[in-house]
Amino acid sequence: MRYFSTRGAEQLLSFEETVLTGLAPNGGLYIPERIPSLPADWEERWRDYSFQDLSVEILSLYISPSEISHDELRTLVDKSYSTFRHPEISPLKQLSDKTYVLELFHGPTFAFKDVALQLLGNLFEFFLVRRNSRKGPGEKREKLTVVGATSGDTGSAAIYGLRGKADVSIFILHPKGRVSPIQEAQMTTVADANVHNLAVRGTFDDCQDAVKALFADTAFNARHRLGAVNSINWARILAQTVYYFLAHFHARRAHQLPQGAQLQFVVPTGNFGDVLAGYYAKRMGLPMGKLVIATNANDILARFWRSGAYEKVDSAPSPGASDGKQAVAGVRETQSPAMDILVSSNFERLLWYLAYEEQGASADDVARVRAACATVDGWMRAVKVDGRVQVPTAVLEAARRDFVAERISDEQTLETIRSYYGSSPSYIADPHTAVGLCAAGLVSPHNAPSTVQVVLSTAHPAKFSEAVTRALAGEPSFDFAQDVLPEEFRGLLERERRVEDVPNDIEAVKAVIERYVGDGRAAVEKGASV
Ligand SMILES: *Cc1c(COP(=O)(O)O)cnc(C)c1O
């Protein structure tokens, strides 16, 4: 299996090159040269498989055995999910007759990004160690320096994915004093020598600007070959397809779902990575209803499915905006901050498949692929230049065949947390999961009676204590420490920290990186990104 960029298919990359490169040099995202279909006996053979068994089967459809052998893949997968606290990795829980949650937060940082980043960290290490083992005695080792900015969530998942990995260092910038205490403690109590937390005296935007400046500094980048922390890496999407399959089997095995029942996955969505993994699962042949995209007030996707316009900033007053906020030229801060985005980077991958379909089956495949890349390139150029693109009606209709989208306000989010807390069984949802649960409720009246909804639960409620506490403040029986706080978080705030204070100044940030990984280090030729 090889991969090419959504904006031009001239170059075909191996899986290794795809994972180490991250973003294509032409600005596009890598996709597989074809979507593999499932083996004929998949449903029979995979029925009792564990998460890890399924992961090996599915990943091997996308990775040539000449690149990673079956045994090596098994080792990588087992190692990646050994850090999870739940034996099923992503357990499925029933909340009502027709509603389940798929809990994806049982990894080291209590949020769903662990599912992908634990594997990605091990893939990086596997590739680098293999490259270095082929080097002669005098040759420089290839190393990778991952640099990223975080407002809390992604940073800790990346740190836990890369901690202790050979030949990889990670530098995470966070705004000093502006990250939630739990998230700050999660990041800064990691003691591994290759992990570096930089507390920048500034805002999150300052951190992000500093990271951008580092990447733009060609001399610095050439010396260190930096990798970025973001969700466009193909390996992250691939890792996430697995739990859709697990839920399919688990619903039938543990919950005796009738044969004729159809699952509908509801996915709290920001950068479109998680729900895109569901789309790949669907295209591979996993039976499911339309995927539900659940957004918060940052609703570029919900607006696209309404109008076919992919538009950075809302140009019309948004209906259903119960928070009464008018369109503002920027990201809106919500109660579900991990989904506060202006554009959804992985959406470009779906656009490619829509553009490909639009070509019609009559054209030969090479011409179709070329035309789809050119179309996507044009659309993304329009978004960059004009801030928007309008796709043809046929493309919007194709998008509506596989997806529905709902926008959920903060008020609805908090109300949903309250309502699930008060129902039987009582369930405490984090605000992102609540966005999904609320969207599920809006969509379900339109579903066939045999449809059962599975809402992806993307974070543990303790991680977003502010929203949960605010929602449940009026509940006399609610006790955060007792009902929500996991054992692992107790005492976390008192544990020893490893963090370096840095002024809001790019030269100071550079100096810290130089200090740890300087001295003319070798670099990965292709660069990399998390
Ligand atoms: C990242 C994140 C999301 C959004 O996932 P995407 O793949 O970006 O759509 C949702 N919830 C939580 C808790 C997250 O950390």
Coordinates of C-alpha atoms in Angstrom, one line a residue, residues 41-336:
D41 CA -14.9 -13.8 6.3
W42 CA -14.2 -10.8 8.5
E43 CA -17.5 -10.9 10.4
E44 CA -17.1 -14.5 11.3
R45 CA -13.4 -14.5 11.9
W46 CA -13.1 -11.2 13.8
R47 CA -16.2 -11.6 16.0
D48 CA -14.4 -12.4 19.3
Y49 CA -11.3 -10.4 18.6
S50 CA -9.9 -8.0 21.2
F51 CA -9.1 -4.4 20.4
Q52 CA -5.4 -5.4 19.8
D53 CA -6.4 -8.3 17.5
L54 CA -8.6 -6.1 15.4
S55 CA -5.9 -3.4 15.3
V56 CA -3.4 -5.8 13.8
E57 CA -5.9 -7.0 11.2
I58 CA -7.0 -3.6 10.2
L59 CA -3.6 -1.9 10.2
S60 CA -2.2 -4.7 8.1
L61 CA -4.7 -3.9 5.4
Y62 CA -3.0 -0.5 5.1
I63 CA 0.7 -1.4 5.8
S64 CA 2.7 -3.6 3.5
P65 CA 4.2 -6.6 5.4
S66 CA 7.6 -5.7 3.7
E67 CA 7.5 -2.4 5.7
I68 CA 6.3 -3.8 9.1
S69 CA 5.9 -7.5 9.4
H70 CA 2.9 -9.1 11.1
D71 CA 4.9 -9.9 14.2
E72 CA 6.4 -6.5 14.4
L73 CA 3.0 -5.0 14.1
R74 CA 1.7 -7.2 16.8
T75 CA 4.5 -6.0 19.1
L76 CA 3.8 -2.4 18.3
V77 CA 0.1 -2.7 18.9
D78 CA 0.5 -4.6 22.2
K79 CA 3.0 -2.1 23.5
S80 CA 0.8 0.8 22.5
Y81 CA -2.3 -0.4 24.3
S82 CA -0.6 -1.8 27.4
T83 CA -0.8 1.7 28.8
F84 CA -4.6 1.6 28.9
R85 CA -6.4 1.0 32.1
H86 CA -9.4 -0.9 30.7
P87 CA -9.0 -4.4 29.5
E88 CA -11.3 -3.7 26.5
I89 CA -9.4 -0.5 25.7
S90 CA -12.6 1.2 24.5
P91 CA -15.6 -0.3 26.4
L92 CA -19.1 0.2 25.2
K93 CA -21.7 1.2 27.8
Q94 CA -25.4 1.3 27.5
L95 CA -27.2 4.4 28.7
S96 CA -30.7 3.7 27.4
D97 CA -32.6 1.5 25.0
K98 CA -31.2 3.1 22.0
T99 CA -28.1 5.0 23.2
Y100 CA -24.7 3.7 24.0
V101 CA -21.4 5.4 24.7
L102 CA -18.1 4.2 23.4
E103 CA -15.6 5.3 26.0
L104 CA -12.3 6.3 24.4
F105 CA -10.7 7.9 27.5
H106 CA -9.1 4.9 29.2
G107 CA -5.6 5.8 28.1
P108 CA -2.8 7.5 30.0
T109 CA -4.1 11.1 29.7
F110 CA -7.8 10.3 30.0
A111 CA -8.8 11.5 26.5
F112 CA -9.3 9.9 23.2
K113 CA -6.2 11.2 21.5
D114 CA -4.2 8.6 23.4
V115 CA -5.7 5.9 21.2
A116 CA -3.8 7.3 18.2
L117 CA -0.8 9.0 19.9
Q118 CA 0.3 5.9 21.9
L119 CA 0.6 4.0 18.6
L120 CA 2.2 7.0 16.7
G121 CA 4.9 7.3 19.3
N122 CA 5.8 3.7 19.0
L123 CA 5.8 3.9 15.2
F124 CA 8.2 6.9 15.3
E125 CA 10.5 5.0 17.6
F126 CA 10.3 1.8 15.5
F127 CA 11.2 3.7 12.2
L128 CA 14.0 5.8 13.8
V129 CA 15.6 2.9 15.6
R130 CA 15.5 0.8 12.4
R131 CA 17.1 3.6 10.3
N132 CA 19.8 4.1 12.9
S133 CA 20.5 0.4 13.1
R134 CA 21.5 0.5 9.4
K135 CA 24.0 3.2 9.9
G136 CA 27.7 2.7 10.0
P137 CA 29.8 3.4 13.1
G138 CA 30.8 6.9 12.1
E139 CA 27.5 8.0 10.7
K140 CA 25.2 10.4 12.6
R141 CA 22.0 9.0 14.1
E142 CA 18.7 10.3 12.8
K143 CA 16.7 12.1 15.5
L144 CA 13.4 13.7 15.6
T145 CA 12.5 16.9 17.5
V146 CA 8.7 17.3 18.0
V147 CA 7.6 20.9 18.9
G148 CA 4.1 21.9 19.6
A149 CA 1.9 24.5 21.4
T150 CA -1.0 23.4 23.6
S151 CA -3.8 24.9 25.6
G152 CA -3.8 21.7 27.5
D153 CA -5.3 18.6 25.9
T154 CA -3.2 17.7 22.8
G155 CA 0.0 18.5 24.6
S156 CA -0.4 15.9 27.3
A157 CA -1.5 13.2 24.9
A158 CA 1.6 13.9 22.7
I159 CA 3.9 13.9 25.7
Y160 CA 2.6 10.5 26.9
G161 CA 2.8 9.2 23.4
L162 CA 6.5 10.1 23.0
R163 CA 7.9 9.9 26.6
G164 CA 10.9 7.7 26.9
K165 CA 11.1 7.0 23.1
A166 CA 14.5 6.4 21.6
D167 CA 15.8 9.1 19.2
V168 CA 12.8 11.4 19.7
S169 CA 12.5 14.5 21.8
I170 CA 9.4 16.6 22.5
F171 CA 9.1 20.2 23.4
I172 CA 5.6 21.4 24.4
L173 CA 4.9 25.1 24.9
H174 CA 2.0 26.1 27.1
P175 CA 0.9 29.5 28.3
K176 CA 2.1 29.8 31.9
G177 CA -0.8 29.8 34.4
R178 CA -3.5 29.6 31.7
V179 CA -3.8 25.8 31.4
S180 CA -6.2 24.0 33.8
P181 CA -4.4 22.8 36.9
I182 CA -5.0 19.1 36.1
Q183 CA -3.9 19.4 32.5
E184 CA -0.8 21.4 33.6
A185 CA 0.0 18.8 36.2
Q186 CA -0.5 15.9 33.7
M187 CA 2.1 17.5 31.3
T188 CA 4.7 18.7 33.8
T189 CA 4.9 15.7 36.1
V190 CA 6.3 13.5 33.3
A191 CA 9.9 12.9 34.3
D192 CA 11.4 11.3 31.2
A193 CA 14.5 13.0 29.9
N194 CA 13.2 13.4 26.4
V195 CA 10.2 15.5 27.5
H196 CA 10.5 19.2 27.8
N197 CA 7.7 21.5 29.1
L198 CA 8.1 25.2 28.4
A199 CA 5.8 27.5 30.3
V200 CA 5.7 30.6 28.2
R201 CA 4.9 33.9 29.8
G202 CA 2.2 34.8 27.3
T203 CA -1.1 33.5 25.8
F204 CA -1.8 30.3 23.8
D205 CA -1.6 32.4 20.6
D206 CA 1.9 33.5 21.6
C207 CA 2.9 29.9 22.0
Q208 CA 1.4 29.0 18.7
D209 CA 3.2 32.0 17.0
A210 CA 6.5 30.9 18.6
V211 CA 6.0 27.3 17.2
K212 CA 5.1 28.7 13.7
A213 CA 8.2 31.0 13.8
L214 CA 10.4 28.0 14.6
F215 CA 9.1 26.1 11.7
A216 CA 9.5 29.1 9.4
D217 CA 13.1 29.6 10.5
T218 CA 14.7 27.5 7.8
A219 CA 18.1 27.5 9.3
F220 CA 16.8 26.3 12.7
N221 CA 14.5 23.8 11.1
A222 CA 17.2 22.4 8.8
R223 CA 19.5 21.9 11.8
H224 CA 16.9 20.2 14.0
R225 CA 14.3 18.9 11.5
L226 CA 11.2 19.7 13.6
G227 CA 8.0 17.7 13.8
A228 CA 4.6 19.3 14.5
V229 CA 1.9 18.2 16.9
N230 CA -1.3 18.0 15.0
S231 CA -3.9 15.6 13.9
I232 CA -3.2 15.4 10.2
N233 CA -0.9 12.4 10.5
W234 CA -2.3 9.4 8.6
A235 CA -1.3 7.0 11.4
R236 CA -3.6 8.8 13.8
I237 CA -6.6 8.3 11.5
L238 CA -5.8 4.7 10.9
A239 CA -5.4 3.9 14.6
Q240 CA -8.9 5.3 15.2
T241 CA -10.7 3.1 12.7
V242 CA -10.3 0.2 15.0
Y243 CA -12.8 1.1 17.7
Y244 CA -15.6 1.4 15.2
F245 CA -15.1 -2.3 14.4
L246 CA -14.8 -3.2 18.1
A247 CA -18.1 -1.4 18.9
H248 CA -19.8 -3.3 16.0
F249 CA -18.8 -6.6 17.6
H250 CA -19.2 -5.6 21.2
A251 CA -22.7 -4.4 20.6
R252 CA -23.7 -7.8 19.4
R253 CA -21.5 -9.8 21.8
A254 CA -22.0 -8.1 25.1
H255 CA -25.3 -6.3 24.6
Q256 CA -27.1 -8.9 22.5
L257 CA -28.0 -6.4 19.8
P258 CA -30.4 -8.0 17.3
Q259 CA -28.9 -9.0 14.0
G260 CA -31.1 -6.5 12.1
A261 CA -30.1 -3.5 14.2
Q262 CA -28.0 -0.9 12.7
L263 CA -25.4 1.2 14.6
Q264 CA -25.2 4.9 14.1
F265 CA -22.0 6.6 15.3
V266 CA -22.2 10.1 16.8
V267 CA -18.9 11.8 16.9
P268 CA -17.9 15.1 18.8
T269 CA -15.9 16.8 16.1
G270 CA -13.2 19.4 15.8
N271 CA -10.5 18.7 13.3
F272 CA -12.5 15.9 11.6
G273 CA -10.0 13.2 12.5
D274 CA -12.2 10.9 14.7
V275 CA -15.2 11.0 12.4
L276 CA -13.1 10.5 9.3
A277 CA -11.8 7.3 10.8
G278 CA -15.5 6.2 11.0
Y279 CA -15.9 7.1 7.3
Y280 CA -12.9 4.9 6.4
A281 CA -14.5 2.0 8.4
K282 CA -17.8 2.6 6.5
R283 CA -16.0 2.6 3.2
M284 CA -14.1 -0.6 4.0
G285 CA -17.5 -2.2 4.5
L286 CA -18.4 -1.9 8.2
P287 CA -22.2 -1.7 8.2
M288 CA -23.5 1.5 9.8
G289 CA -26.0 4.3 9.4
K290 CA -25.1 7.9 8.6
L291 CA -22.3 9.3 10.7
V292 CA -23.3 12.2 12.9
I293 CA -20.9 15.1 13.1
A294 CA -21.5 17.0 16.4
T295 CA -19.9 20.4 16.6
N296 CA -20.0 23.1 19.2
A297 CA -20.4 26.8 18.3
N298 CA -17.3 26.5 16.1
D299 CA -19.6 25.0 13.5
I300 CA -17.8 25.3 10.1
L301 CA -18.8 21.6 9.4
A302 CA -22.5 22.0 10.4
R303 CA -22.7 25.0 8.1
F304 CA -21.1 23.1 5.3
W305 CA -23.7 20.3 5.5
R306 CA -26.4 23.0 5.5
S307 CA -25.2 25.0 2.5
G308 CA -22.3 23.4 0.8
A309 CA -20.2 26.4 1.6
Y310 CA -17.0 25.6 3.5
E311 CA -16.4 29.0 5.1
K312 CA -13.9 30.0 7.8
V313 CA -16.1 32.5 9.5
D314 CA -19.8 32.5 9.7
S315 CA -21.1 35.3 7.4
A316 CA -24.7 35.0 8.5
P317 CA -26.1 35.2 12.1
S318 CA -26.2 31.6 13.2
P319 CA -29.7 30.2 13.8
G320 CA -29.9 28.1 17.0
A321 CA -27.1 30.1 18.6
S322 CA -28.7 30.2 22.0
D323 CA -25.7 31.9 23.4
G324 CA -26.7 34.9 21.4
K325 CA -23.2 35.5 20.1
Q326 CA -22.8 37.0 16.7
A327 CA -20.2 35.9 14.2
V328 CA -16.8 36.9 15.3
A329 CA -13.6 36.7 13.2
G330 CA -12.0 34.0 15.2
V331 CA -12.3 30.9 17.2
R332 CA -15.1 30.9 19.8
E333 CA -14.2 29.8 23.3
T334 CA -16.7 27.1 24.4
Q335 CA -17.3 24.6 27.2
S336 CA -15.8 21.9 24.9

